[in-house]
PDB file of C-alpha atoms in Angstrom:
ATOM      1  CA  MET A   1       7.510 149.022  30.760  1.00 63.00           C
ATOM      2  CA  ASN A   2      10.329 146.779  29.548  1.00 89.00           C
ATOM      3  CA  ILE A   3      11.972 149.794  27.981  1.00 92.00           C
ATOM      4  CA  VAL A   4      12.051 151.601  31.343  1.00 96.00           C
ATOM      5  CA  ILE A   5      13.492 148.568  33.173  1.00 96.00           C
ATOM      6  CA  ASN A   6      16.162 148.076  30.514  1.00 97.00           C
ATOM      7  CA  PHE A   7      17.039 151.773  30.640  1.00 97.00           C
ATOM      8  CA  LEU A   8      17.477 151.557  34.435  1.00 97.00           C
ATOM      9  CA  ILE A   9      19.531 148.348  34.150  1.00 97.00           C
ATOM     10  CA  GLY A  10      21.785 150.058  31.582  1.00 97.00           C
ATOM     11  CA  SER A  11      22.183 153.097  33.863  1.00 98.00           C
ATOM     12  CA  LEU A  12      23.085 150.858  36.811  1.00 97.00           C
ATOM     13  CA  PHE A  13      25.762 149.134  34.723  1.00 97.00           C
ATOM     14  CA  ALA A  14      27.236 152.489  33.653  1.00 97.00           C
ATOM     15  CA  ILE A  15      27.242 153.784  37.247  1.00 97.00           C
ATOM     16  CA  GLY A  16      29.033 150.599  38.341  1.00 96.00           C
ATOM     17  CA  LEU A  17      31.575 150.830  35.523  1.00 96.00           C
ATOM     18  CA  SER A  18      32.287 154.514  36.262  1.00 96.00           C
ATOM     19  CA  VAL A  19      32.633 153.951  40.024  1.00 94.00           C
ATOM     20  CA  SER A  20      34.868 150.915  39.464  1.00 94.00           C
ATOM     21  CA  GLY A  21      37.350 153.134  37.576  1.00 92.00           C
ATOM     22  CA  MET A  22      37.313 150.910  34.488  1.00 92.00           C
ATOM     23  CA  VAL A  23      36.170 153.781  32.248  1.00 92.00           C
ATOM     24  CA  ASN A  24      39.768 154.966  32.612  1.00 91.00           C
ATOM     25  CA  PRO A  25      41.946 153.280  29.958  1.00 88.00           C
ATOM     26  CA  GLN A  26      44.976 153.743  32.209  1.00 88.00           C
ATOM     27  CA  LYS A  27      43.378 151.523  34.891  1.00 90.00           C
ATOM     28  CA  VAL A  28      42.795 148.772  32.339  1.00 91.00           C
ATOM     29  CA  ILE A  29      46.342 149.090  31.005  1.00 91.00           C
ATOM     30  CA  GLY A  30      47.597 149.079  34.633  1.00 92.00           C
ATOM     31  CA  PHE A  31      45.898 145.730  35.190  1.00 93.00           C
ATOM     32  CA  LEU A  32      47.467 144.268  32.044  1.00 94.00           C
ATOM     33  CA  ASP A  33      50.924 145.656  32.929  1.00 93.00           C
ATOM     34  CA  PHE A  34      52.308 142.648  34.802  1.00 91.00           C
ATOM     35  CA  PHE A  35      55.917 143.777  34.286  1.00 90.00           C
ATOM     36  CA  GLY A  36      55.411 147.355  35.501  1.00 87.00           C
ATOM     37  CA  ASN A  37      53.307 148.838  38.327  1.00 87.00           C
ATOM     38  CA  TRP A  38      50.619 146.171  38.345  1.00 90.00           C
ATOM     39  CA  ASP A  39      47.199 147.567  39.355  1.00 90.00           C
ATOM     40  CA  PRO A  40      44.951 144.803  40.760  1.00 89.00           C
ATOM     41  CA  ALA A  41      41.731 146.905  40.655  1.00 88.00           C
ATOM     42  CA  LEU A  42      40.116 144.826  37.886  1.00 90.00           C
ATOM     43  CA  VAL A  43      40.367 141.736  40.122  1.00 87.00           C
ATOM     44  CA  PHE A  44      38.109 143.502  42.650  1.00 86.00           C
ATOM     45  CA  VAL A  45      35.701 144.596  39.904  1.00 89.00           C
ATOM     46  CA  MET A  46      35.380 141.038  38.603  1.00 87.00           C
ATOM     47  CA  GLY A  47      35.207 139.713  42.173  1.00 85.00           C
ATOM     48  CA  GLY A  48      32.491 142.204  43.147  1.00 83.00           C
ATOM     49  CA  GLY A  49      30.609 141.398  39.957  1.00 84.00           C
ATOM     50  CA  SER A  50      30.733 137.652  40.487  1.00 80.00           C
ATOM     51  CA  ASN A  51      29.500 137.658  44.081  1.00 70.00           C
ATOM     52  CA  ASP A  52      25.996 138.985  43.445  1.00 61.00           C
TER      53      ASP A  52
ATOM     54  CA  MET B   1      45.989 150.207  50.233  1.00 62.00           C
ATOM     55  CA  SER B   2      43.918 153.333  49.554  1.00 72.00           C
ATOM     56  CA  ILE B   3      40.198 152.900  48.945  1.00 70.00           C
ATOM     57  CA  GLU B   4      40.585 153.879  45.290  1.00 69.00           C
ATOM     58  CA  VAL B   5      42.545 150.666  44.801  1.00 75.00           C
ATOM     59  CA  TRP B   6      39.987 148.202  46.122  1.00 85.00           C
ATOM     60  CA  LEU B   7      36.758 149.706  47.550  1.00 92.00           C
ATOM     61  CA  TYR B   8      35.572 151.652  44.479  1.00 92.00           C
ATOM     62  CA  PRO B   9      36.350 148.726  42.168  1.00 93.00           C
ATOM     63  CA  LEU B  10      34.517 146.377  44.549  1.00 93.00           C
ATOM     64  CA  ILE B  11      31.410 148.605  44.781  1.00 94.00           C
ATOM     65  CA  GLY B  12      31.482 149.248  41.022  1.00 94.00           C
ATOM     66  CA  GLY B  13      31.871 145.549  40.309  1.00 94.00           C
ATOM     67  CA  ALA B  14      28.936 144.719  42.593  1.00 95.00           C
ATOM     68  CA  LEU B  15      26.727 147.245  40.741  1.00 96.00           C
ATOM     69  CA  ILE B  16      27.803 145.816  37.370  1.00 96.00           C
ATOM     70  CA  GLY B  17      27.047 142.292  38.606  1.00 95.00           C
ATOM     71  CA  LEU B  18      23.679 143.425  39.997  1.00 96.00           C
ATOM     72  CA  SER B  19      22.677 145.028  36.694  1.00 97.00           C
ATOM     73  CA  ALA B  20      23.750 141.911  34.767  1.00 96.00           C
ATOM     74  CA  SER B  21      21.677 139.749  37.148  1.00 95.00           C
ATOM     75  CA  LEU B  22      18.644 142.035  36.745  1.00 96.00           C
ATOM     76  CA  LEU B  23      18.891 141.823  32.944  1.00 96.00           C
ATOM     77  CA  LEU B  24      18.986 138.029  33.173  1.00 95.00           C
ATOM     78  CA  LEU B  25      15.981 138.117  35.512  1.00 94.00           C
ATOM     79  CA  PHE B  26      13.763 140.560  33.581  1.00 93.00           C
ATOM     80  CA  GLN B  27      14.887 140.002  30.014  1.00 92.00           C
ATOM     81  CA  GLY B  28      16.484 136.554  30.160  1.00 94.00           C
ATOM     82  CA  ARG B  29      19.505 137.976  28.376  1.00 94.00           C
ATOM     83  CA  ILE B  30      23.259 138.076  28.963  1.00 94.00           C
ATOM     84  CA  PHE B  31      24.674 141.569  29.562  1.00 95.00           C
ATOM     85  CA  GLY B  32      27.314 141.544  26.838  1.00 95.00           C
ATOM     86  CA  VAL B  33      27.834 145.168  25.823  1.00 95.00           C
ATOM     87  CA  THR B  34      29.418 144.585  22.404  1.00 95.00           C
ATOM     88  CA  GLY B  35      26.736 142.006  21.599  1.00 95.00           C
ATOM     89  CA  ILE B  36      23.981 144.440  22.636  1.00 96.00           C
ATOM     90  CA  VAL B  37      25.491 147.243  20.525  1.00 95.00           C
ATOM     91  CA  SER B  38      25.938 145.056  17.438  1.00 95.00           C
ATOM     92  CA  GLY B  39      22.446 143.598  17.951  1.00 96.00           C
ATOM     93  CA  ALA B  40      21.003 147.112  18.058  1.00 96.00           C
ATOM     94  CA  PHE B  41      22.412 147.661  14.561  1.00 95.00           C
ATOM     95  CA  PHE B  42      22.084 144.268  12.923  1.00 95.00           C
ATOM     96  CA  THR B  43      18.931 142.641  14.348  1.00 95.00           C
ATOM     97  CA  LYS B  44      15.256 143.602  14.291  1.00 95.00           C
ATOM     98  CA  ASP B  45      14.890 143.041  18.055  1.00 94.00           C
ATOM     99  CA  ARG B  46      16.279 146.445  18.914  1.00 94.00           C
ATOM    100  CA  ALA B  47      13.982 148.140  21.471  1.00 95.00           C
ATOM    101  CA  TRP B  48      15.461 146.537  24.624  1.00 96.00           C
ATOM    102  CA  ARG B  49      18.997 146.888  23.287  1.00 97.00           C
ATOM    103  CA  VAL B  50      18.601 150.572  22.425  1.00 97.00           C
ATOM    104  CA  SER B  51      17.063 151.331  25.835  1.00 97.00           C
ATOM    105  CA  ILE B  52      20.078 149.695  27.528  1.00 97.00           C
ATOM    106  CA  ILE B  53      22.494 151.739  25.388  1.00 98.00           C
ATOM    107  CA  ILE B  54      20.683 154.985  26.239  1.00 98.00           C
ATOM    108  CA  GLY B  55      20.760 153.887  29.897  1.00 98.00           C
ATOM    109  CA  LEU B  56      24.521 153.280  29.659  1.00 98.00           C
ATOM    110  CA  ILE B  57      25.054 156.804  28.335  1.00 98.00           C
ATOM    111  CA  MET B  58      22.721 158.467  30.846  1.00 98.00           C
ATOM    112  CA  GLY B  59      24.212 156.528  33.793  1.00 97.00           C
ATOM    113  CA  SER B  60      27.680 157.822  32.871  1.00 97.00           C
ATOM    114  CA  VAL B  61      26.350 161.369  32.492  1.00 97.00           C
ATOM    115  CA  LEU B  62      24.752 161.096  35.951  1.00 97.00           C
ATOM    116  CA  VAL B  63      28.030 159.966  37.563  1.00 97.00           C
ATOM    117  CA  TYR B  64      29.879 162.744  35.744  1.00 96.00           C
ATOM    118  CA  LEU B  65      27.435 165.350  37.097  1.00 97.00           C
ATOM    119  CA  VAL B  66      27.625 164.030  40.677  1.00 96.00           C
ATOM    120  CA  LYS B  67      31.361 163.264  40.823  1.00 94.00           C
ATOM    121  CA  PRO B  68      33.413 164.262  37.753  1.00 95.00           C
ATOM    122  CA  ASP B  69      36.588 162.853  39.400  1.00 91.00           C
ATOM    123  CA  PHE B  70      35.702 159.411  38.068  1.00 91.00           C
ATOM    124  CA  PHE B  71      36.321 160.725  34.543  1.00 92.00           C
ATOM    125  CA  ASN B  72      39.430 162.714  35.380  1.00 90.00           C
ATOM    126  CA  TYR B  73      41.959 161.013  33.127  1.00 86.00           C
ATOM    127  CA  GLN B  74      43.875 161.819  29.979  1.00 83.00           C
ATOM    128  CA  PHE B  75      44.340 159.844  26.794  1.00 78.00           C
ATOM    129  CA  LYS B  76      47.997 159.457  25.958  1.00 77.00           C
ATOM    130  CA  ILE B  77      47.517 158.206  22.402  1.00 83.00           C
ATOM    131  CA  PRO B  78      46.285 160.005  19.272  1.00 89.00           C
ATOM    132  CA  VAL B  79      42.622 159.663  18.266  1.00 90.00           C
ATOM    133  CA  TYR B  80      43.315 157.719  15.049  1.00 93.00           C
ATOM    134  CA  TRP B  81      45.125 155.070  17.112  1.00 90.00           C
ATOM    135  CA  MET B  82      42.073 154.778  19.334  1.00 89.00           C
ATOM    136  CA  ALA B  83      39.861 154.421  16.256  1.00 94.00           C
ATOM    137  CA  LEU B  84      42.088 151.604  14.978  1.00 95.00           C
ATOM    138  CA  ALA B  85      42.075 149.963  18.426  1.00 92.00           C
ATOM    139  CA  GLY B  86      38.277 150.248  18.574  1.00 93.00           C
ATOM    140  CA  LEU B  87      38.000 148.582  15.171  1.00 95.00           C
ATOM    141  CA  LEU B  88      40.192 145.689  16.348  1.00 95.00           C
ATOM    142  CA  VAL B  89      38.161 145.355  19.563  1.00 94.00           C
ATOM    143  CA  GLY B  90      34.917 145.293  17.579  1.00 94.00           C
ATOM    144  CA  PHE B  91      36.233 142.669  15.165  1.00 95.00           C
ATOM    145  CA  GLY B  92      37.757 140.524  17.913  1.00 95.00           C
ATOM    146  CA  THR B  93      34.752 140.607  20.233  1.00 96.00           C
ATOM    147  CA  ARG B  94      32.376 139.546  17.436  1.00 95.00           C
ATOM    148  CA  LEU B  95      34.785 136.791  16.401  1.00 95.00           C
ATOM    149  CA  GLY B  96      35.063 135.659  20.045  1.00 94.00           C
ATOM    150  CA  SER B  97      31.290 136.001  20.670  1.00 93.00           C
ATOM    151  CA  GLY B  98      31.698 138.483  23.531  1.00 93.00           C
ATOM    152  CA  CYS B  99      33.778 140.984  25.474  1.00 92.00           C
ATOM    153  CA  THR B 100      34.716 141.651  29.108  1.00 91.00           C
ATOM    154  CA  SER B 101      31.089 142.009  30.207  1.00 92.00           C
ATOM    155  CA  GLY B 102      29.576 139.045  28.370  1.00 92.00           C
ATOM    156  CA  HIS B 103      32.420 136.585  28.942  1.00 95.00           C
ATOM    157  CA  GLY B 104      34.013 138.025  32.107  1.00 92.00           C
ATOM    158  CA  ILE B 105      31.092 139.292  34.211  1.00 92.00           C
ATOM    159  CA  CYS B 106      28.347 136.975  32.905  1.00 92.00           C
ATOM    160  CA  GLY B 107      30.217 133.936  31.558  1.00 93.00           C
ATOM    161  CA  LEU B 108      32.742 133.162  34.310  1.00 93.00           C
ATOM    162  CA  PRO B 109      30.202 133.061  37.206  1.00 92.00           C
ATOM    163  CA  ARG B 110      28.075 130.722  35.038  1.00 92.00           C
ATOM    164  CA  LEU B 111      31.181 128.502  34.800  1.00 94.00           C
ATOM    165  CA  SER B 112      31.132 128.701  31.010  1.00 95.00           C
ATOM    166  CA  MET B 113      34.246 127.048  29.566  1.00 96.00           C
ATOM    167  CA  ARG B 114      33.871 129.061  26.365  1.00 96.00           C
ATOM    168  CA  SER B 115      33.957 132.279  28.420  1.00 96.00           C
ATOM    169  CA  LEU B 116      36.981 131.110  30.407  1.00 96.00           C
ATOM    170  CA  ALA B 117      38.808 130.458  27.125  1.00 96.00           C
ATOM    171  CA  ALA B 118      37.798 133.907  25.832  1.00 96.00           C
ATOM    172  CA  VAL B 119      38.812 135.746  29.046  1.00 95.00           C
ATOM    173  CA  LEU B 120      42.169 133.969  29.252  1.00 96.00           C
ATOM    174  CA  SER B 121      42.960 134.688  25.602  1.00 95.00           C
ATOM    175  CA  PHE B 122      42.016 138.392  25.664  1.00 95.00           C
ATOM    176  CA  MET B 123      43.754 138.999  29.022  1.00 96.00           C
ATOM    177  CA  PHE B 124      46.871 137.187  27.786  1.00 96.00           C
ATOM    178  CA  SER B 125      47.008 139.002  24.440  1.00 95.00           C
ATOM    179  CA  GLY B 126      46.249 142.304  26.239  1.00 95.00           C
ATOM    180  CA  ALA B 127      49.160 141.722  28.631  1.00 96.00           C
ATOM    181  CA  ILE B 128      51.501 140.904  25.720  1.00 96.00           C
ATOM    182  CA  THR B 129      50.401 144.053  23.882  1.00 94.00           C
ATOM    183  CA  VAL B 130      51.003 146.242  26.968  1.00 94.00           C
ATOM    184  CA  TYR B 131      54.390 144.564  27.530  1.00 95.00           C
ATOM    185  CA  LEU B 132      55.458 145.189  23.926  1.00 95.00           C
ATOM    186  CA  PHE B 133      54.171 148.761  23.657  1.00 91.00           C
ATOM    187  CA  LYS B 134      55.231 149.898  27.140  1.00 91.00           C
ATOM    188  CA  HIS B 135      58.400 147.985  27.951  1.00 92.00           C
ATOM    189  CA  VAL B 136      59.879 146.912  24.602  1.00 93.00           C
ATOM    190  CA  PHE B 137      58.981 149.699  22.134  1.00 90.00           C
ATOM    191  CA  GLN B 138      58.359 152.187  24.980  1.00 84.00           C
ATOM    192  CA  ILE B 139      55.702 153.935  22.892  1.00 81.00           C
ATOM    193  CA  TYR B 140      53.022 154.251  25.538  1.00 71.00           C
TER     194      TYR B 140
END
């Protein structure tokens, strides 16, 4: 039973990470690129994650 | 701003936060991905960790089947560089007791000072690395 729940929790995390765009290394680099075209997306991911 | 910039990240972040909350509720554990992966190798308490890892893989496969656009990106660096980077990430996250998920998603909302220190130091060193590689050496 625990194994099923943990599997589903893992799947939910992966779906969230894929939808958030953070599976794309360029999005992560864009967030860290404060002296180029800064991409704030990770702020929304962390914000969305913290408000549950 | 287009929805790719804020809505998808917000929905994705909410799902990540929800899954981390559910793990805390059902398993009483922190959803730190690097910790779960290393624990699956180096501890005897592996069943729950392995089922999460399989879930992580299957969740990504599901998204890819429904909407492959989310994985439509190219790597600009050679594979051996990525392997080296992965090694450094693995070493650093074990040394710092966690990564973006454990310290960022789980630690910060719990107001953990240790997590705040970890997030600030990996974001800061990440920004310096991007600055050096992109704007100074212009490699990336």
